[in-house]
Short mmCIF file of C-alpha atoms and ligand atoms in Angstrom, two decimals:
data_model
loop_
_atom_site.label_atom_id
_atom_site.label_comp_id
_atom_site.label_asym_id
_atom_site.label_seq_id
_atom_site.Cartn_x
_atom_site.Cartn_y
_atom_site.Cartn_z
CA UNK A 1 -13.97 -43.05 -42.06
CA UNK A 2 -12.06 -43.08 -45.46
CA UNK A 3 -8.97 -45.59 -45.48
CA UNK A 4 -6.52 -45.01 -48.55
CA UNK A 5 -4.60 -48.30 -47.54
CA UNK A 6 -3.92 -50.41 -50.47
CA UNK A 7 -2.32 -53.85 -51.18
CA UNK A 8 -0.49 -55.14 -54.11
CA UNK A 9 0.03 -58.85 -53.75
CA UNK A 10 1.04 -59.08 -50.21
CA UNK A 11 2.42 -55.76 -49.93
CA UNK A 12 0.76 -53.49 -48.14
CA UNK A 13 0.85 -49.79 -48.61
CA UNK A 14 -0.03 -47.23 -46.00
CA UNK A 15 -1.30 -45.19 -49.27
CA UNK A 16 -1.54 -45.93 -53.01
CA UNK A 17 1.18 -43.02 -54.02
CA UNK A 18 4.31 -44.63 -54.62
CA UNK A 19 8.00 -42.95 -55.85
CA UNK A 20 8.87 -44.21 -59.28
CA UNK A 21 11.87 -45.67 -60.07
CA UNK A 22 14.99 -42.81 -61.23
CA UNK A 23 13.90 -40.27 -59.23
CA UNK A 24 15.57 -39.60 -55.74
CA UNK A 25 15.64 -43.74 -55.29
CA UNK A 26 19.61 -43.85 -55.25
CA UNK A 27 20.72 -42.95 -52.03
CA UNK A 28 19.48 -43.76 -48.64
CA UNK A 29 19.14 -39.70 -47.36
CA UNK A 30 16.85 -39.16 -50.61
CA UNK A 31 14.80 -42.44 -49.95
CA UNK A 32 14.39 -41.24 -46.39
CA UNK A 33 13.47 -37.96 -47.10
CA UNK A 34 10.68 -39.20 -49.58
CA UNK A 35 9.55 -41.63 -47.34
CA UNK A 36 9.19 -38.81 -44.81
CA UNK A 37 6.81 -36.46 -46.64
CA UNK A 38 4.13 -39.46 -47.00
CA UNK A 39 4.56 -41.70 -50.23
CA UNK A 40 3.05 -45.01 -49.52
CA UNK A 41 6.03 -47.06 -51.30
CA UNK A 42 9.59 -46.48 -52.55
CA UNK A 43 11.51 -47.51 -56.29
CA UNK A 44 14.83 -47.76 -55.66
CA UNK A 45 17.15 -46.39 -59.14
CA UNK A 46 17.38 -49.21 -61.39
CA UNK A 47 20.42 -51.13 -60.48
CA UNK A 48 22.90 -53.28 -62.83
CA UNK A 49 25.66 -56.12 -62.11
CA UNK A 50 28.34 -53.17 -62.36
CA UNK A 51 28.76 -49.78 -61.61
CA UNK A 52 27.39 -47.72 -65.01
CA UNK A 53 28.16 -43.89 -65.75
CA UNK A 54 25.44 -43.25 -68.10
CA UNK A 55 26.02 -41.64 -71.14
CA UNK A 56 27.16 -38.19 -71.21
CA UNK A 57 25.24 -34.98 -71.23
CA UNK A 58 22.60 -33.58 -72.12
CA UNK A 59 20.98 -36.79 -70.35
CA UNK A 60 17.23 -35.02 -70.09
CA UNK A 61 15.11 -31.91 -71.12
CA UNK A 62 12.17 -30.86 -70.33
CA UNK A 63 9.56 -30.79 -73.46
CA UNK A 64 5.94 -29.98 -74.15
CA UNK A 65 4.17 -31.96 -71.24
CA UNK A 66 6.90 -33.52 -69.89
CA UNK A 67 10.52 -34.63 -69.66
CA UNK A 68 12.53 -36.72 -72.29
CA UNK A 69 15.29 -38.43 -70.85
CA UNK A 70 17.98 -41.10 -71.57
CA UNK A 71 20.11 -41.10 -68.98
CA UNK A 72 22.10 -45.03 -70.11
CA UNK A 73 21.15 -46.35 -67.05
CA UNK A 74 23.72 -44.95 -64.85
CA UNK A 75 23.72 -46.60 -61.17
CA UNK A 76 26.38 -47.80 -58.86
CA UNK A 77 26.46 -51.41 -58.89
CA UNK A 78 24.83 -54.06 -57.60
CA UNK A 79 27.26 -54.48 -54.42
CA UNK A 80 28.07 -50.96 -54.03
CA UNK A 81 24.07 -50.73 -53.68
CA UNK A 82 24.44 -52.12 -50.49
CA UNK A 83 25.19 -49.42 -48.34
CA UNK A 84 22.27 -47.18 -49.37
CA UNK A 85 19.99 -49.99 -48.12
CA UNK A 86 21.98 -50.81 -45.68
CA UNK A 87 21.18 -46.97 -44.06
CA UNK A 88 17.56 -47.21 -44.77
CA UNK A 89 16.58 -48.95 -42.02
CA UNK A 90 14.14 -46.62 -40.37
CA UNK A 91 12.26 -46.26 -43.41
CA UNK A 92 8.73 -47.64 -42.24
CA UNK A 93 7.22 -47.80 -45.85
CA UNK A 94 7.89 -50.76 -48.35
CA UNK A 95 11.15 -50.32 -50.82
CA UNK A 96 11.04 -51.77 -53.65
CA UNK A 97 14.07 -52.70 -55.66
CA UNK A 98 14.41 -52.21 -59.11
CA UNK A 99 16.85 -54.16 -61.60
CA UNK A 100 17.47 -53.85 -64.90
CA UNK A 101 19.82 -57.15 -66.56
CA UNK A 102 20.74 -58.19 -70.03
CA UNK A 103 19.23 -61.82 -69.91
CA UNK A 104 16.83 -64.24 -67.22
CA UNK A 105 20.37 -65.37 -65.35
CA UNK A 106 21.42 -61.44 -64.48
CA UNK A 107 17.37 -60.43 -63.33
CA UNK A 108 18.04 -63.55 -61.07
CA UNK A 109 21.40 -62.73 -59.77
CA UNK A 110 20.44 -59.18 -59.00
CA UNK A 111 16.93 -60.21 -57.56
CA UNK A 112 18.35 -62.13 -55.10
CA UNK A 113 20.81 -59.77 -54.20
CA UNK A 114 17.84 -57.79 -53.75
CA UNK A 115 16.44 -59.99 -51.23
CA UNK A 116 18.73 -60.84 -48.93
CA UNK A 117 19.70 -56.44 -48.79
CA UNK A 118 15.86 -56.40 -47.12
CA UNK A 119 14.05 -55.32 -49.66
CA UNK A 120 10.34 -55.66 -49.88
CA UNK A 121 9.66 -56.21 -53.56
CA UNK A 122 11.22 -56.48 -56.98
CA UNK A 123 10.90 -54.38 -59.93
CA UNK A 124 12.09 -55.52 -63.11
CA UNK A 125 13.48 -53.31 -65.70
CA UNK A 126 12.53 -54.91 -68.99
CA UNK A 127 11.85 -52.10 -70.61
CA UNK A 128 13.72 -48.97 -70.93
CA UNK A 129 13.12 -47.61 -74.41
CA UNK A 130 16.54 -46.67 -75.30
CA UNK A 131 19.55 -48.67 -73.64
CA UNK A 132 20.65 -51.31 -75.94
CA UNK A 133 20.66 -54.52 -74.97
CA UNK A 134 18.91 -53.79 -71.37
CA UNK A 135 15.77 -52.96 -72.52
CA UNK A 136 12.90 -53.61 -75.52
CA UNK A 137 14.72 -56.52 -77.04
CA UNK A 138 13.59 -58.32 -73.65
CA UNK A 139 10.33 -55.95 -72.50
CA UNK A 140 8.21 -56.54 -76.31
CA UNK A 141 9.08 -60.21 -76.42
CA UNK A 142 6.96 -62.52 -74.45
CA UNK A 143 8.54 -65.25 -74.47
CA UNK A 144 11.52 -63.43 -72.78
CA UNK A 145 9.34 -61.73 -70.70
CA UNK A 146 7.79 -65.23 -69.41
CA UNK A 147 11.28 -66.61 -68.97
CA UNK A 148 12.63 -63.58 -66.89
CA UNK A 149 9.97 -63.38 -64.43
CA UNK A 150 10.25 -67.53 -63.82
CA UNK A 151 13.51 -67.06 -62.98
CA UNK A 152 13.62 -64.40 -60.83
CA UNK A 153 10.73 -65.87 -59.45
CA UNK A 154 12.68 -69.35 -58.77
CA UNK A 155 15.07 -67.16 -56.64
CA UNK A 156 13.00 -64.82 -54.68
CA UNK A 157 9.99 -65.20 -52.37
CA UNK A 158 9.29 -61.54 -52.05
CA UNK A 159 6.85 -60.09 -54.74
CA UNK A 160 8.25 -59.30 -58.40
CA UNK A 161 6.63 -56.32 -60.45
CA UNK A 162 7.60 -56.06 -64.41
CA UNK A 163 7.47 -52.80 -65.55
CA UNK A 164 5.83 -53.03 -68.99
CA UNK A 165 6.48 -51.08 -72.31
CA UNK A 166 3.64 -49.50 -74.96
CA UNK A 167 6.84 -48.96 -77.14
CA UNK A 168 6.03 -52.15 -78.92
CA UNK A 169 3.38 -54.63 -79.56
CA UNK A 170 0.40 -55.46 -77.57
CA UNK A 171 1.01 -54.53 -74.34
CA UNK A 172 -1.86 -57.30 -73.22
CA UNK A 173 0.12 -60.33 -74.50
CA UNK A 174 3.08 -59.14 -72.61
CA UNK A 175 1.11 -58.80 -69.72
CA UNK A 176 0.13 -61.81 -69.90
CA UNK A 177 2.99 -63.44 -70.50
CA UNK A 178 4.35 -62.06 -67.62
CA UNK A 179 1.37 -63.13 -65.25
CA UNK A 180 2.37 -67.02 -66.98
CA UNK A 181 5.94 -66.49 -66.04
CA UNK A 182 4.47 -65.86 -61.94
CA UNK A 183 4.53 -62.19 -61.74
CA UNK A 184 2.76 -60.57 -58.51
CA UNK A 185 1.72 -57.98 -60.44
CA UNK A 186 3.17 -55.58 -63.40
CA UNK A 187 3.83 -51.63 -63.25
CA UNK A 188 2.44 -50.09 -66.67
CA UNK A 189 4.15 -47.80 -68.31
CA UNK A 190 7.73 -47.18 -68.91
CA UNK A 191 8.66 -44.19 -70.70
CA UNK A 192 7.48 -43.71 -74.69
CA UNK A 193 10.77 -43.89 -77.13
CA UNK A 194 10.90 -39.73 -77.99
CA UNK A 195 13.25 -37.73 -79.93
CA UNK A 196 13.31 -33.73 -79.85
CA UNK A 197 15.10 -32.32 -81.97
CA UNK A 198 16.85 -28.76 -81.52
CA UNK A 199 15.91 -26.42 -84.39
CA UNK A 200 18.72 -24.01 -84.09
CA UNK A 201 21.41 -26.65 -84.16
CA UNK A 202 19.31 -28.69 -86.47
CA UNK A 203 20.37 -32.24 -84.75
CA UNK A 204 18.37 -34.24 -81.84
CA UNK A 205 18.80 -32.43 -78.13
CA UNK A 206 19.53 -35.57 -76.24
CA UNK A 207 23.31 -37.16 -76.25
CA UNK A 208 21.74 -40.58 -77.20
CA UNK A 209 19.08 -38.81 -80.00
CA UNK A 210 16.20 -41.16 -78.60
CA UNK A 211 15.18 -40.82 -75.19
CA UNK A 212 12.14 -41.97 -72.69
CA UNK A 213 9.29 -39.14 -72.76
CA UNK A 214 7.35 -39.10 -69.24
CA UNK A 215 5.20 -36.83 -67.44
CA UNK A 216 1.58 -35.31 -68.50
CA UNK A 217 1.91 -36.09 -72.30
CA UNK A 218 1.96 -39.92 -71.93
CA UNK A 219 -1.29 -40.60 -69.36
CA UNK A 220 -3.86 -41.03 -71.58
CA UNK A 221 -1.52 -43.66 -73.28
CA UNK A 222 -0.91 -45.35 -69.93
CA UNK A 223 -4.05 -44.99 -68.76
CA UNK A 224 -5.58 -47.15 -71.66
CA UNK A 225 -2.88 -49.79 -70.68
CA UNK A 226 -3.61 -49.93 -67.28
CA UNK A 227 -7.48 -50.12 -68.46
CA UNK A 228 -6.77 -52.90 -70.79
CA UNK A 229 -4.12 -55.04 -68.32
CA UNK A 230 -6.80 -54.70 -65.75
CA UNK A 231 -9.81 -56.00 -68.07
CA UNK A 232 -7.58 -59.44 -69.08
CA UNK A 233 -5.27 -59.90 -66.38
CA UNK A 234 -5.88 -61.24 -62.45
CA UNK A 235 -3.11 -60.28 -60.97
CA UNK A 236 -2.73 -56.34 -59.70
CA UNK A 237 -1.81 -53.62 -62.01
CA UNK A 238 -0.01 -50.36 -61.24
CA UNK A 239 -0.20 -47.19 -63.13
CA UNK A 240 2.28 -45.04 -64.12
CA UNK A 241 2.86 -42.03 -66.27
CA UNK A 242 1.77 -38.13 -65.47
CA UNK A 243 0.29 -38.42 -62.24
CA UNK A 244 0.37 -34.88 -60.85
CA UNK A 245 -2.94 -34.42 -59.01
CA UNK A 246 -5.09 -36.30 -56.85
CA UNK A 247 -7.22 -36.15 -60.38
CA UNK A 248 -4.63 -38.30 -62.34
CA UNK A 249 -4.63 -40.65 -59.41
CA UNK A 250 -8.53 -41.43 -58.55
CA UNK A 251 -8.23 -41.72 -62.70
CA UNK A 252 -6.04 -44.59 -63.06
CA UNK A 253 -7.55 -46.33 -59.81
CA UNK A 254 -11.05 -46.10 -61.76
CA UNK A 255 -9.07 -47.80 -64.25
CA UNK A 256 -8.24 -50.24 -62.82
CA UNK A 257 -5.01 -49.75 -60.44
CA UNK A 258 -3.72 -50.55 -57.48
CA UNK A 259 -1.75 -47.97 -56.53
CA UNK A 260 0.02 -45.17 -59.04
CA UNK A 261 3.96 -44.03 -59.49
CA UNK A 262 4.85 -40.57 -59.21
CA UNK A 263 8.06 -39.55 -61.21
CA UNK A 264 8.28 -36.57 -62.74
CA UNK A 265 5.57 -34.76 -60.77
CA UNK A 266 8.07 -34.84 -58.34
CA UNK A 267 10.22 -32.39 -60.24
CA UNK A 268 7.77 -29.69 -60.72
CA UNK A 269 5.36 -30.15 -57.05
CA UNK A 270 7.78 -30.86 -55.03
CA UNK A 271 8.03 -33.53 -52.54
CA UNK A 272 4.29 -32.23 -50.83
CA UNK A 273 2.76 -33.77 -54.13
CA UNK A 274 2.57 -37.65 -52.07
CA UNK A 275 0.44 -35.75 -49.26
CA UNK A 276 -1.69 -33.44 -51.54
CA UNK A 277 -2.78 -36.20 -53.81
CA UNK A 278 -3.82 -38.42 -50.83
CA UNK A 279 -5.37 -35.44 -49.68
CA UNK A 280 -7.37 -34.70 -52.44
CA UNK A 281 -8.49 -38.34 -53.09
CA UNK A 282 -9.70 -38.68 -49.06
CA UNK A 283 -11.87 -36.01 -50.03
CA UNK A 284 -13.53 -36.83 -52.96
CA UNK A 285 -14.01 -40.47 -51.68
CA UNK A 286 -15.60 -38.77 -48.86
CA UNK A 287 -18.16 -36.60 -51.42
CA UNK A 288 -18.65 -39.32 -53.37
CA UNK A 289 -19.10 -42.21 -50.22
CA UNK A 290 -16.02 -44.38 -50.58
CA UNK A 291 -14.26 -45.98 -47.64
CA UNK A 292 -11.41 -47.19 -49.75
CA UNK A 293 -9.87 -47.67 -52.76
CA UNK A 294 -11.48 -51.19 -53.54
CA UNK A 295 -14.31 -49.54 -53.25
CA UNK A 296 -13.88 -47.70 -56.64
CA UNK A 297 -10.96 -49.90 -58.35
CA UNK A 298 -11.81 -50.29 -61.52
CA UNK A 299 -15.17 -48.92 -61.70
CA UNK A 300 -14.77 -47.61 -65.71
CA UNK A 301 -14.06 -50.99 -66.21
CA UNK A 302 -17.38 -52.24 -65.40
C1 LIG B 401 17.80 -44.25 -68.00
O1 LIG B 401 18.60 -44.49 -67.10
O2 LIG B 401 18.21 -43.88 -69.12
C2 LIG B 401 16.33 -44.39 -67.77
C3 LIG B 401 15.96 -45.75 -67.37
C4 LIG B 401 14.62 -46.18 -67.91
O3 LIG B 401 13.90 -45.40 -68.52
O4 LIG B 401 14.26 -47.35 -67.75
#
């Protein structure tokens, strides 16, 4: 009998598909309703100290393999956040909570905040390739890195997930920094930095010019980071970036994950892609005699 349970630290998932942060994770009737057609985890919207309109449009387009977007962060608030997790209750899968702050003291604040709303897990933030000041001056330094993740760490017993960049540097010494700072585990990738730029108007297509490219395009990218965090690291990795199929998932486990985010699959399967990629990997763990996911985790690696 195959079993597609799967831990990360000490949370446990009833499947390794999990919703990735920005997409339906803002309000409590989307959460439910994702939680409902079988993902195995949740990513809340990345929530700030204060209520953030985002920049103005166009915030996202969809481009060759995928979908740039830069969408400033836009979220309600830390304390307005409240009430969306406040009207999650029946949700019977782990949420996890995702922050984004401007220095260690704000990740810490918000974390705890976190917390005590019932939340399972932290996500940090530390990485978004285009919001200044909230993003790769803290997710390609280290050091910063290190400190965030101690302090949010000092705050929170629940387990705390960075979500790591390839934008810059080696995305192994970050890890790694992060793992030194106390992390539970980190979430690899966040979007590439991407520009399109529109050929009739002869100027970039996105508000902000530079945006976060997801989707298809960037897996082989992630992929190799997930292979490489899981070769040097001990603590669990989880991959993210173009998981579509059940294909792209059994993929990244054999490299090495966890468990794997779904983001902008989401936009072009539907909300059946959780079920049909759990589907699909029961099956080919069945042809290829598998009874769960440790059972193949990080095979390539080997
Ligand atoms: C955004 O709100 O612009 C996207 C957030 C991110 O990519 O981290």
């Amino acid at each position: 009998m195959v079993n597609i349970g799967t831990r990360i630290s000490e949370l446990k998932l009833r499947n390794p598909t999990i919703l990735a942060s920005g997409i339906l994770g803002e309000t409590s009737g989307s959460m439910k309703r994702v939680a409902s057609c079988g993902a195995g985890a949740i990513v809340t919207k990345s929530i700030g100290m204060k209520p953030r309109e985002g920049y103005p449009n166009p915030t996202a387009v969809e481009i060759e393999c995928g979908i740039l977007n830069s969408m400033g962060l836009p979220n309600p608030g830390i304390e307005e956040f409240k009430k969306e997790i406040d009207e999650i209750d029946e949700i019977d899968i782990p949420v996890i909570g995702s922050i984004f702050g401007k220095d260690e003291k704000e990740f810490a604040f918000l974390a705890k905040k976190m917390e005590e709303y019932g939340l399972d897990a932290i996500e940090l933030n530390l990485s978004c390739p285009h919001a200044r000041g909230y993003g790769l001056e803290i997710g390609s330094s280290p050091d910063i890195v290190r400190e965030v993740v101690r302090e949010v760490k000092k705050k929170v017993s629940i387990p705390v997930f960075p979500k790591l960049s390839a934008n810059a540097g080696d995305i192994v010494d970050i890890g790694k920094a992060a793992e030194e700072g106390g992390a539970d585990g980190v979430v690899a990738i966040n979007s590439l930095r991407a520009m399109k730029i529109d050929i009739h108007l002869k100027k970039p297509i996105l508000y902000n010019r530079v945006g976060g490219y997801s989707g298809k395009g960037i897996k082989p990218v992630a992929v190799r980071c997930v292979y490489e965090l899981s070769r040097e690291l001990d603590i669990p990795v989880i991959g993210v970036g173009g998981v579509e199929t059940w294909e792209d998932a059994v993929e990244y486990i054999l490299a090495g994950a966890c468990a794997v985010q779904i983001g902008a699959a989401v936009y072009y399967r539907g909300l059946s892609v959780f079920a049909e990629i759990c589907e699909g990997m029961k099956r080919w763990m069945e042809e290829n005699g598998f009874e769960s996911i440790e059972d193949f985790r990080g095979v390539a690696l080997k």
